[in-house]
PDB file of C-alpha atoms in Angstrom:
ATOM      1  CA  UNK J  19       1.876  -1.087  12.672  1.00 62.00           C
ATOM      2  CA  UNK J  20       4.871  -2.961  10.886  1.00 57.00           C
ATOM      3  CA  UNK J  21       2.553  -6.293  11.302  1.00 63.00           C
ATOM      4  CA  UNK J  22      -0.595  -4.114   9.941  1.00 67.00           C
ATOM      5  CA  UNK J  23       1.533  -3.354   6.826  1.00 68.00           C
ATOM      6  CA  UNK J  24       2.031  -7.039   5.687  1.00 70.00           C
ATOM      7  CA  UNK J  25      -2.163  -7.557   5.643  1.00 73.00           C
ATOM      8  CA  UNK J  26      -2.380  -6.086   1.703  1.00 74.00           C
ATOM      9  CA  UNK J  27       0.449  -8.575   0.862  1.00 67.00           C
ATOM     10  CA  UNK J  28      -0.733 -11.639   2.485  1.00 75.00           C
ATOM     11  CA  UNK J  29      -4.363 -11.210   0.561  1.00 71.00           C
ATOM     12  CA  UNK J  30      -2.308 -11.047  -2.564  1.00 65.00           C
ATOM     13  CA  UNK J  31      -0.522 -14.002  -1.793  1.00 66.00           C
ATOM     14  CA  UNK J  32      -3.393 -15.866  -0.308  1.00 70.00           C
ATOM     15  CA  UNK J  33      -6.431 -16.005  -2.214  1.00 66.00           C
ATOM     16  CA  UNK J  34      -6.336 -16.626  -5.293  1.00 65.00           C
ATOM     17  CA  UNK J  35      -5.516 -14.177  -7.938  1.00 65.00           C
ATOM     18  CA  UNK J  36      -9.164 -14.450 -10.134  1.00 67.00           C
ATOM     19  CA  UNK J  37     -11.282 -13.892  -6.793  1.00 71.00           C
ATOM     20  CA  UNK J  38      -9.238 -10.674  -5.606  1.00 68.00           C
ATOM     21  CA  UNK J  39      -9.642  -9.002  -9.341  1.00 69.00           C
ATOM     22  CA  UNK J  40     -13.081  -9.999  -9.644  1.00 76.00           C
ATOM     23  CA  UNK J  41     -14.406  -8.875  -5.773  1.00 78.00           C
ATOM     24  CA  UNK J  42     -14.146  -5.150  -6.199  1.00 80.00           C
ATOM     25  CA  UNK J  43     -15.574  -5.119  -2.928  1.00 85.00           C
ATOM     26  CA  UNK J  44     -12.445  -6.792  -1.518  1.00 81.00           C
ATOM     27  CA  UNK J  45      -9.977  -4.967  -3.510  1.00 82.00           C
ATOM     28  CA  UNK J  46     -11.530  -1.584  -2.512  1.00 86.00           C
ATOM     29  CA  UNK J  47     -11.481  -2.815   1.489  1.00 87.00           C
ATOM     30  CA  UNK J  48      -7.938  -3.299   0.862  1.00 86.00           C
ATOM     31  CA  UNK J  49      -7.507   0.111  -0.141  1.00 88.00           C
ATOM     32  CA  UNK J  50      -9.650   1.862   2.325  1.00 90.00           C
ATOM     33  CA  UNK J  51      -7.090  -0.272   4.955  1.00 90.00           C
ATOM     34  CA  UNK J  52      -4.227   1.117   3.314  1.00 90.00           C
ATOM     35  CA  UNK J  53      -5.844   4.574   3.770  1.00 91.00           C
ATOM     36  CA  UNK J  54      -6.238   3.894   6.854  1.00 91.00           C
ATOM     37  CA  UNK J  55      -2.734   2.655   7.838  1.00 90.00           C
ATOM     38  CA  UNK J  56      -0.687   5.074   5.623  1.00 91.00           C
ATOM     39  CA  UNK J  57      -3.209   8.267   7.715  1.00 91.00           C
ATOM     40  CA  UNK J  58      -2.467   6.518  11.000  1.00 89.00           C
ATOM     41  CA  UNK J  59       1.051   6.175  10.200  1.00 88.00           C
ATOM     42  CA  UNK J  60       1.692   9.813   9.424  1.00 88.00           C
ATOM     43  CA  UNK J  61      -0.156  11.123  12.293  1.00 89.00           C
ATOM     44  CA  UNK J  62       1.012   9.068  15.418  1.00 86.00           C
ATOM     45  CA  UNK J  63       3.778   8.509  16.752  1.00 87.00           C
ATOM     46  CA  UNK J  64       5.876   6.192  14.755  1.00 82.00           C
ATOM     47  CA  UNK J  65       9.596   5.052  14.445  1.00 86.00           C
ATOM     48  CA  UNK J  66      11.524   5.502  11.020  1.00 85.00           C
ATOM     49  CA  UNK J  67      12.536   2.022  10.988  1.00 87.00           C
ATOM     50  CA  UNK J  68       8.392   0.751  11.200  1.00 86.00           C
ATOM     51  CA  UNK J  69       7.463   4.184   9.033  1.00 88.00           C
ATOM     52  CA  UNK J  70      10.363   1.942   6.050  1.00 88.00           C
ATOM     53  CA  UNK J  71       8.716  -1.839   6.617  1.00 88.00           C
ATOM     54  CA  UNK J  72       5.331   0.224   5.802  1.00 88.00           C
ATOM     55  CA  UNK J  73       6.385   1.478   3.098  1.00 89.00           C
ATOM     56  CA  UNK J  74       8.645  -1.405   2.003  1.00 89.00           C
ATOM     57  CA  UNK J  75       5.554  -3.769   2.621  1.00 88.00           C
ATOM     58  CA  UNK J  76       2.963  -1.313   0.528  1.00 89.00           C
ATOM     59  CA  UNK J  77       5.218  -0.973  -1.969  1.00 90.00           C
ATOM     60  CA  UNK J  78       5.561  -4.779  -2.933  1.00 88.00           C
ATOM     61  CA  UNK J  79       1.893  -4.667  -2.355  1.00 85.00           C
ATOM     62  CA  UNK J  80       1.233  -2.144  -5.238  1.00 87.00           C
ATOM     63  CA  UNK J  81       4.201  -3.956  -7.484  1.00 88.00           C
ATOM     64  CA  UNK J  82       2.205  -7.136  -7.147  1.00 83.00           C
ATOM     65  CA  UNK J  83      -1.008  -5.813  -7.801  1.00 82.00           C
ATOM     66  CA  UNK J  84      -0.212  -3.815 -10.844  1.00 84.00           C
ATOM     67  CA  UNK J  85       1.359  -6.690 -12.412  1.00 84.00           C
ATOM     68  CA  UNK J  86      -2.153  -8.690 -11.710  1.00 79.00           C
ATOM     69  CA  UNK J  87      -3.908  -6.166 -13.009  1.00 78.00           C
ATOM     70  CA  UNK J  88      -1.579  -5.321 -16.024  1.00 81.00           C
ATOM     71  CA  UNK J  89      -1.751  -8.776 -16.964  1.00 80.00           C
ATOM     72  CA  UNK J  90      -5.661  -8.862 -16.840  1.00 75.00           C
ATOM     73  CA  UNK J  91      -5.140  -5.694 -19.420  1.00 79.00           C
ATOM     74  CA  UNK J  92      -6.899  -4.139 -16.073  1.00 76.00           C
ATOM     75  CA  UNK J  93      -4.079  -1.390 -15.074  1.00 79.00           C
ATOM     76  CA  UNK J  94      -6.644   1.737 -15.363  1.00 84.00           C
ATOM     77  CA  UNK J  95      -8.568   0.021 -12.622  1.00 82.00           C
ATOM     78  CA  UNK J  96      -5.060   0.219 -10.548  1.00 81.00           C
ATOM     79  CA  UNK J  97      -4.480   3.670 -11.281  1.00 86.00           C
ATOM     80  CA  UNK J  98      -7.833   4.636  -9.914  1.00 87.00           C
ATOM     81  CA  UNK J  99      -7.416   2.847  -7.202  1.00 85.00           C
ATOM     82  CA  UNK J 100      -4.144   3.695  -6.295  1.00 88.00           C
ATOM     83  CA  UNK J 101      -5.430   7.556  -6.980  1.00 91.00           C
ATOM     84  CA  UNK J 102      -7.134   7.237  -3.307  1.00 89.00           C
ATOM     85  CA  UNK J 103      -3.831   6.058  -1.817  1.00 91.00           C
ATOM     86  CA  UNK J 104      -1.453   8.461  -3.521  1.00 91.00           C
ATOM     87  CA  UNK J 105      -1.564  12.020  -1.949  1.00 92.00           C
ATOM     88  CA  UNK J 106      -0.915  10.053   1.437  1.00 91.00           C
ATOM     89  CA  UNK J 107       1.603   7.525   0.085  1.00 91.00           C
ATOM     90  CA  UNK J 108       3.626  10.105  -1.247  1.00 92.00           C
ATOM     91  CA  UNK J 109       3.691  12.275   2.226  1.00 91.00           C
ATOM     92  CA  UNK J 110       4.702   9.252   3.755  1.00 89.00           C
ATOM     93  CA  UNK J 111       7.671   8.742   0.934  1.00 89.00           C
ATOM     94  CA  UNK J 112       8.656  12.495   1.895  1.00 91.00           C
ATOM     95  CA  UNK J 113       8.831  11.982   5.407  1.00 87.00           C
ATOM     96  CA  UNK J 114      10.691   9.351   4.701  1.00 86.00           C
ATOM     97  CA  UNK J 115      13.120  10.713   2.272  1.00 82.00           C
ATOM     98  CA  UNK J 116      13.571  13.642   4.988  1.00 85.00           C
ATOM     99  CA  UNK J 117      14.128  11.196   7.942  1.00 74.00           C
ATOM    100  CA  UNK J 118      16.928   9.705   6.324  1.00 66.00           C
ATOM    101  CA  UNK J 119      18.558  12.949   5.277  1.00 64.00           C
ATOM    102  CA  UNK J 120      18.213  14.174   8.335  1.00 67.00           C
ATOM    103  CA  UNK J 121      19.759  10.976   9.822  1.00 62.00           C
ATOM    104  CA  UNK J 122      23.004  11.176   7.367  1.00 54.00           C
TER     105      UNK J 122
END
């Protein structure tokens, strides 16, 4: 799952910026794979330590792409995009947050 996580990134990375904010197709696959990952994640079996890459790896992922979009005066297409992601990606910050209290 830790590996999964770094898939978001790597498109970011690797194709060129203009092609991933012009393929809405692409950008919303990404999302529908983070859906996917982040559900997964908070319903199997998972250790805290690959539960933190996740959400280390997603969060650099939505950092980067906000900035694209920002700078493409595009940041209302990021907020409804990141509006699919954020009921999950916010349980998965809580379980988080309560792992490591629970751990200290």
């Amino acid at each position: 799952m830790d590996q999964l996580a770094v898939l978001p990134l790597s498109i970011i990375y690797n194709i060129p910026q203009g092609i991933i904010l012009e393929n809405d197709s692409l950008v919303q696959a990404v999302f529908n794979f983070i859906e996917k990952l982040l559900s997964t994640a908070l319903t199997a079996t998972v250790s805290t330590e690959k539960l933190n890459t996740l959400y280390f790896e997603l969060n650099t992922f939505f950092s980067e792409l906000s900035k694209a979009l920002a700078e493409n005066r595009d940041s209302i297409r990021f907020r409804k995009l990141f509006a699919q992601v954020e009921d999950t990606w916010v349980r998965l910050a809580s379980t988080l947050f309560s792992n490591n209290e629970s751990s200290t």
